[in-house]
Coordinates of C-alpha atoms in Angstrom, one line a residue:
M23 CA -13.1 -5.3 -4.6
K24 CA -10.6 -2.7 -5.7
I25 CA -6.9 -3.2 -5.2
L26 CA -4.1 -0.7 -5.6
F27 CA -0.4 -1.5 -5.9
V28 CA 2.2 1.1 -4.9
C29 CA 5.9 1.4 -5.8
T30 CA 8.4 4.1 -6.4
G31 CA 8.0 5.3 -10.0
N32 CA 5.0 3.3 -11.1
I33 CA 6.9 1.9 -14.1
C34 CA 8.2 -1.5 -12.9
R35 CA 6.9 -3.4 -9.9
S36 CA 3.4 -1.9 -9.4
P37 CA 2.3 -2.0 -13.0
M38 CA 3.6 -5.5 -13.3
A39 CA 1.6 -6.5 -10.2
E40 CA -1.4 -4.7 -11.6
G41 CA -1.2 -6.5 -14.9
I42 CA -0.5 -9.9 -13.4
L43 CA -3.5 -9.6 -11.0
R44 CA -5.8 -8.3 -13.6
N45 CA -4.9 -11.2 -15.8
K46 CA -5.4 -13.8 -13.1
F47 CA -8.7 -12.4 -11.9
G48 CA -9.9 -12.2 -15.5
N49 CA -9.0 -15.8 -16.1
A50 CA -10.7 -16.8 -12.9
G51 CA -13.8 -14.9 -13.7
I52 CA -13.5 -12.8 -10.6
K53 CA -14.8 -9.2 -10.7
V54 CA -12.0 -7.0 -9.2
E55 CA -10.6 -3.6 -10.2
T56 CA -6.9 -3.1 -10.1
D57 CA -4.7 0.0 -10.4
S58 CA -1.2 1.0 -9.5
C59 CA 0.7 4.2 -8.7
G60 CA 4.0 5.5 -7.2
F61 CA 5.6 8.3 -5.3
E62 CA 8.3 9.5 -7.7
S63 CA 7.0 12.3 -9.9
F64 CA 9.8 11.9 -12.5
H65 CA 7.9 9.2 -14.3
V66 CA 4.3 10.6 -14.1
G67 CA 2.7 10.1 -17.6
D68 CA 5.3 7.5 -18.6
N69 CA 4.5 3.9 -19.8
P70 CA 6.1 1.0 -17.9
D71 CA 9.8 0.3 -18.3
K72 CA 10.4 -1.7 -21.5
R73 CA 12.0 -4.5 -19.5
A74 CA 8.8 -4.8 -17.4
Q75 CA 6.7 -4.8 -20.5
A76 CA 8.9 -7.5 -22.1
V77 CA 8.8 -9.8 -19.1
C78 CA 5.0 -9.4 -18.7
G79 CA 4.6 -9.9 -22.4
K80 CA 6.5 -13.2 -22.2
Y81 CA 3.6 -14.4 -20.0
G82 CA 0.9 -13.0 -22.2
I83 CA 0.2 -9.8 -20.1
D84 CA 0.2 -6.5 -21.9
I85 CA 1.0 -3.6 -19.6
S86 CA 2.0 -1.2 -22.3
R87 CA -1.0 1.1 -22.0
H88 CA -0.5 1.8 -18.3
V89 CA 0.3 5.4 -17.5
A90 CA 2.3 6.2 -14.4
R91 CA 0.6 8.3 -11.7
L92 CA 1.2 9.4 -8.2
F93 CA -0.4 8.1 -5.0
R94 CA -3.0 10.5 -3.7
K95 CA -5.1 10.7 -0.5
Q96 CA -8.2 9.9 -2.5
D97 CA -6.8 6.4 -3.1
F98 CA -7.7 5.6 0.6
D99 CA -11.3 6.1 -0.4
D100 CA -11.2 4.6 -3.8
F101 CA -9.5 1.2 -2.9
D102 CA -10.3 -1.6 -0.5
R103 CA -6.7 -2.8 -0.3
I104 CA -3.4 -1.0 -0.9
Y105 CA -0.3 -3.2 -1.4
V106 CA 3.1 -1.6 -1.1
M107 CA 6.3 -3.1 -2.5
D108 CA 8.7 -2.1 0.3
S109 CA 9.2 -0.2 3.5
S110 CA 9.8 3.2 1.9
H111 CA 6.4 2.9 0.2
Y112 CA 4.7 1.8 3.4
Y113 CA 6.2 4.9 5.1
S114 CA 5.2 7.2 2.3
V115 CA 1.6 5.9 2.3
S116 CA 1.4 6.1 6.1
R117 CA 2.5 9.8 6.0
M118 CA -0.5 10.5 3.7
A119 CA -3.0 8.6 5.8
R120 CA -5.7 10.8 7.3
S121 CA -6.5 8.3 10.1
A122 CA -5.7 4.9 11.5
G123 CA -8.6 3.6 9.5
D124 CA -6.8 4.5 6.2
M125 CA -3.9 2.3 7.3
T126 CA -6.1 -0.8 7.9
K127 CA -6.2 -1.1 4.1
V128 CA -2.4 -1.0 3.7
D129 CA 0.0 -3.9 3.7
Y130 CA 3.2 -5.2 2.2
L131 CA 2.4 -7.3 -0.9
L132 CA 4.6 -10.1 0.2
N133 CA 2.9 -10.4 3.6
I134 CA 0.3 -12.3 1.6
I135 CA 2.8 -15.1 1.3
Y136 CA 5.0 -14.4 4.3
P137 CA 2.6 -12.9 7.0
G138 CA 4.1 -10.3 9.2
K139 CA 7.6 -10.4 7.6
N140 CA 7.3 -7.1 5.7
L141 CA 9.6 -8.4 3.0
P142 CA 10.2 -6.2 0.0
V143 CA 9.5 -7.1 -3.6
D144 CA 12.9 -6.9 -5.4
D145 CA 13.4 -3.6 -7.3
P146 CA 14.6 -4.6 -10.7
W147 CA 15.1 -1.0 -12.0
Y148 CA 18.9 -0.9 -11.8
H149 CA 19.4 -4.4 -13.1
D150 CA 19.1 -6.6 -16.2
L151 CA 16.2 -8.5 -17.6
Q152 CA 16.8 -11.4 -15.3
A153 CA 16.1 -9.1 -12.3
F154 CA 12.7 -8.3 -13.9
E155 CA 12.1 -12.0 -14.3
R156 CA 12.8 -12.6 -10.6
T157 CA 10.5 -9.7 -9.6
Y158 CA 7.8 -11.1 -11.9
K159 CA 8.0 -14.4 -10.1
Q160 CA 7.6 -12.8 -6.7
L161 CA 4.6 -10.8 -7.9
D162 CA 3.1 -13.8 -9.6
A163 CA 3.3 -15.9 -6.4
A164 CA 1.7 -13.1 -4.3
C165 CA -1.0 -12.6 -6.9
D166 CA -1.7 -16.4 -6.8
S167 CA -2.2 -16.1 -3.1
L168 CA -4.5 -13.1 -3.6
I169 CA -6.6 -15.2 -6.0
E170 CA -6.9 -17.9 -3.3
M171 CA -7.9 -15.3 -0.7
T172 CA -10.5 -13.6 -2.9
G173 CA -11.7 -16.6 -5.0
P174 CA -15.3 -17.1 -6.1
G175 CA -17.8 -16.3 -3.4
K176 CA -15.1 -14.3 -1.5
E177 CA -14.8 -11.2 -3.7
D178 CA -16.2 -7.9 -2.6
T179 CA -18.7 -6.7 -5.2
K180 CA -18.6 -3.0 -4.3

């Protein structure tokens, strides 16, 4: 299975989610590919926000080598699941969809925990380290649920 996370600049929420999930899948021995991207071109080529790196590092997850990139139409072909962090990302992804089939891969990340609620993952960008910690906890809980959904024997081996 291949999973993509999408946020605004690809320097906070989505690389944190990517790192958390990659770590959890690795620890569980599940073969899954993860990636992340965004829609704001200002950060293309940047590494994750230092606060995101610090919070992930606190939990033994190194996201420092991630390089921000933009979402592209090809991502619909390259990934089995595309998880967005909020409604603006959902809208942006839907505008790039080539068909209704593309959108069957897309969902709000927190719908894994709260089905059909379309709740946003808190954006910590304009806040302090505690906000990044809260966002980490939201992402961690969603990733735990993803592990349960795709545990041994359930993963797609494409």
